[in-house]
mmCIF file of C-alpha atoms in Angstrom:
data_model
loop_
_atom_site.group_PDB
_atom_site.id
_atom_site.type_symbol
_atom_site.label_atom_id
_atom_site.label_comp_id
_atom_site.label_asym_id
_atom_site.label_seq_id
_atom_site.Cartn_x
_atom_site.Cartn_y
_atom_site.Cartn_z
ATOM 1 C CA UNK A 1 82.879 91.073 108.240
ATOM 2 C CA UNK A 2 82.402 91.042 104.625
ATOM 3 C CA UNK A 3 79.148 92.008 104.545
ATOM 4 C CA UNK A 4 80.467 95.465 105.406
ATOM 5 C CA UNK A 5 82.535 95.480 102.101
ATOM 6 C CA UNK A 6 80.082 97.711 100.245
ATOM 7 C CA UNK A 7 80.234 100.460 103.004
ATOM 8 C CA UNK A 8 83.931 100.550 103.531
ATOM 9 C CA UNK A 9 84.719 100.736 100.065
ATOM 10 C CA UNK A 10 82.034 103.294 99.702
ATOM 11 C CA UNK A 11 84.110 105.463 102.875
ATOM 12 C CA UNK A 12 87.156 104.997 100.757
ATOM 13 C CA UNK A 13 86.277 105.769 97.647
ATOM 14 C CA UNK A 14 84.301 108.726 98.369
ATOM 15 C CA UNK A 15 84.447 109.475 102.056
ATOM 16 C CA UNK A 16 80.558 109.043 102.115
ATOM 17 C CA UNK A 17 78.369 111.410 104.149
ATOM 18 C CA UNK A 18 75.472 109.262 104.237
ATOM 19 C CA UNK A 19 75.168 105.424 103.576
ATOM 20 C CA UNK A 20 72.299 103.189 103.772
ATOM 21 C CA UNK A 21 70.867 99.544 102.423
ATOM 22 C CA UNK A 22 68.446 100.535 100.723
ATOM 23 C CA UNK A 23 66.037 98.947 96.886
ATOM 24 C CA UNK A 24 65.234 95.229 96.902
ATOM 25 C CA UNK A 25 67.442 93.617 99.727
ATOM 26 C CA UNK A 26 66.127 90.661 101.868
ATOM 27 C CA UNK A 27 68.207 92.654 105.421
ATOM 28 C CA UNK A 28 71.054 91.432 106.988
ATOM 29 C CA UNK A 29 71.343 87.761 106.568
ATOM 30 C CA UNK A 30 72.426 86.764 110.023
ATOM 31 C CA UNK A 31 75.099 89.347 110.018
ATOM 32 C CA UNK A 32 73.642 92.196 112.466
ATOM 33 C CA UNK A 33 76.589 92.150 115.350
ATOM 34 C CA UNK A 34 79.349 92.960 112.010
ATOM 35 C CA UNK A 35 77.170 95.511 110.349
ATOM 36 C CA UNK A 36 75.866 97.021 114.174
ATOM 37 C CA UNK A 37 79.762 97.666 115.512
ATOM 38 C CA UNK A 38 80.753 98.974 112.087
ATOM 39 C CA UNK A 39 78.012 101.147 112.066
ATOM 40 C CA UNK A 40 78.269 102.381 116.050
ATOM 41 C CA UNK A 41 82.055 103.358 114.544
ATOM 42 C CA UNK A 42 80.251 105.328 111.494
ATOM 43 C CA UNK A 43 77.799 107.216 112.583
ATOM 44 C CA UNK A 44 80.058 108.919 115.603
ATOM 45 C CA UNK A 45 81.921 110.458 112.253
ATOM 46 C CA UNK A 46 80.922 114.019 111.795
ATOM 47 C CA UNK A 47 79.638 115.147 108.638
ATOM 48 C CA UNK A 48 82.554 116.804 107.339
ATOM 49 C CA UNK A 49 84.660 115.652 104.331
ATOM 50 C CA UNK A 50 87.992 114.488 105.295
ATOM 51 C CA UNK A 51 91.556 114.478 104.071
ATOM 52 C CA UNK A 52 93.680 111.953 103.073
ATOM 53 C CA UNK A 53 96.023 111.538 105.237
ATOM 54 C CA UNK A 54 98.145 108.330 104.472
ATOM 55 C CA UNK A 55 97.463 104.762 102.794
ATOM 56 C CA UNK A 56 99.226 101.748 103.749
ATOM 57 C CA UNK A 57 98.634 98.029 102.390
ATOM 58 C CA UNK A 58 94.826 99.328 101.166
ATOM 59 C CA UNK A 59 93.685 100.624 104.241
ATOM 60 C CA UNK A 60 92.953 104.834 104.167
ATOM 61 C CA UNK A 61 93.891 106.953 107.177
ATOM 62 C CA UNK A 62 91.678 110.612 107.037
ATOM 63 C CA UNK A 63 91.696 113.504 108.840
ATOM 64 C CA UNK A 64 89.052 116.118 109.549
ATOM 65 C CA UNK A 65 88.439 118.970 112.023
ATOM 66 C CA UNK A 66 84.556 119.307 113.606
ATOM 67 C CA UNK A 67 83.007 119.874 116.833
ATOM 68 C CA UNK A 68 86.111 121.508 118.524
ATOM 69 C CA UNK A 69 88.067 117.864 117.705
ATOM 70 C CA UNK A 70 90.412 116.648 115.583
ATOM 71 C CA UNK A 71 89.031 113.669 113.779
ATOM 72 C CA UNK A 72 90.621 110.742 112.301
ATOM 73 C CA UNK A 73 89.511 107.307 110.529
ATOM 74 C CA UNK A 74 90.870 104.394 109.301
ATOM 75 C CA UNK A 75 89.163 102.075 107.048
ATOM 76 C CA UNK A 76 89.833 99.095 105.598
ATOM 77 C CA UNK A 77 87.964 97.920 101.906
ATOM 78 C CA UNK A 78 90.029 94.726 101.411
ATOM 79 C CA UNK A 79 89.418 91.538 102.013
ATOM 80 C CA UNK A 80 92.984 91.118 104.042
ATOM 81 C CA UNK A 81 93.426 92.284 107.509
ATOM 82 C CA UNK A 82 95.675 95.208 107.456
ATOM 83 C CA UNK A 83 98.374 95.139 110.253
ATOM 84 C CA UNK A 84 100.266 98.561 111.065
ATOM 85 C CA UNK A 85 101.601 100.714 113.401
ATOM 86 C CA UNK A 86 100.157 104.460 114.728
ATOM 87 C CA UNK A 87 102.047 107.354 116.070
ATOM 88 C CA UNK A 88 100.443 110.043 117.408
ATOM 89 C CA UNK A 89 101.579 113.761 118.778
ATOM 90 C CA UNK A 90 99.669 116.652 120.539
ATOM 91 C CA UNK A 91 96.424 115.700 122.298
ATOM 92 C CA UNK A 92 95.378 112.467 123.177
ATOM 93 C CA UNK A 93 93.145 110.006 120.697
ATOM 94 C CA UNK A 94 90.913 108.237 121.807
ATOM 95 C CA UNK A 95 87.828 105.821 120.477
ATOM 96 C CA UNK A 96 84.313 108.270 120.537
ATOM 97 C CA UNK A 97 82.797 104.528 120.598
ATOM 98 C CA UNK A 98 84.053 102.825 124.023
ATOM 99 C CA UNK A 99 86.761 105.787 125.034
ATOM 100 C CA UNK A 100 89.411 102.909 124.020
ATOM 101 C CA UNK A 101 93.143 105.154 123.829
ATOM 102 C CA UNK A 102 94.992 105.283 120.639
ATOM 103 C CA UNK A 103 97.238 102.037 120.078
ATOM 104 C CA UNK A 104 100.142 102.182 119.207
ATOM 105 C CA UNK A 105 99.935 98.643 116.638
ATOM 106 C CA UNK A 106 96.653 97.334 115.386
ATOM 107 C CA UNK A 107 95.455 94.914 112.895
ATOM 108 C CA UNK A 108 92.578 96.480 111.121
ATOM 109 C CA UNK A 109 89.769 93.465 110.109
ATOM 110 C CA UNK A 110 88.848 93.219 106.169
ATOM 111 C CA UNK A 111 86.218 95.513 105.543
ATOM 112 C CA UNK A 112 86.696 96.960 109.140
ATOM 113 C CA UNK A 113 86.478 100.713 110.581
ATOM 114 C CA UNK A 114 88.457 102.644 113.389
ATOM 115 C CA UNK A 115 87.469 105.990 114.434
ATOM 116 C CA UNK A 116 89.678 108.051 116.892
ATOM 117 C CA UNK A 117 89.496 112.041 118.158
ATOM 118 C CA UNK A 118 90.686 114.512 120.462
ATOM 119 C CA UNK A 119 88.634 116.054 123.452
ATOM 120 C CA UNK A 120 86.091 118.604 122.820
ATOM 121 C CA UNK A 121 88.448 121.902 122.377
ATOM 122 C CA UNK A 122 91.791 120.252 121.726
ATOM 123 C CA UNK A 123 92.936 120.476 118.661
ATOM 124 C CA UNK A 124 96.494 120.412 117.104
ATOM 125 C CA UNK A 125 96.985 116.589 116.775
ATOM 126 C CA UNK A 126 98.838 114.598 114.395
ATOM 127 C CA UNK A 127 98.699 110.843 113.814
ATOM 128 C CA UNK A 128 100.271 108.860 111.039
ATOM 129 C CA UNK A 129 101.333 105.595 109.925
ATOM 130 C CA UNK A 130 104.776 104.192 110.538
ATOM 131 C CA UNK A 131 105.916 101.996 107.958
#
């Protein structure tokens, strides 16, 4: 889980467009199941920047509009699990990765990436963080 460190930090820094291991590295070091589901999360991401829409104990919650869908991700860059609760209104959430629904508490891994969004041509959600 921490080899993903780099590329969540990267997504909340910068809300990187493109990331990739790239110059002298030796590959994954026995960690290919972490880095292959945080990467199946990633890439369903459009390439769209994203707004900030809340931050609770590290972990980043951003918003975006693409594809007809409202877009949201939460990531992660510390090295301590992040437990919270969601709330969302208008159209249903749900995971672009396994079709999962929204939940309503979750416990986001360190380093570690959820992706939600609405049906193709719904629009008008909201999600947040309830402290």
């Amino acid at each position: 889980m921490y080899f993903n460190g780099y590329y969540a930090m990267c997504l909340a820094l910068f809300d990187a467009q493109e990331l990739n291991i790239g110059g002298f590295t030796l590959g994954l070091h026995g960690q290919e199941p972490e880095a292959a589901d945080w990467t199946r999360r990633y890439r369903t991401l459009p390439r769209v920047r994203f707004t900030d829409v809340a931050e609770y104990g590290g972990a980043i919650l951003r918003r975006a509009e693409a594809e007809g869908s409202d877009w949201y991700y939460l990531v992660n860059p510390t090295p301590q699990p992040v437990a919270l609760r969601l709330r969302a209104t208008g159209p249903e959430l749900r995971s672009p990765v396994d079709n999962a629904p929204l939940p309503a508490a979750l416990a986001v891994p360190p380093c570690g990436l959820e992706v939600w969004r609405t049906a193709p041509g719904k629009t008008g959600s909201a999600l947040e963080i309830v402290r």
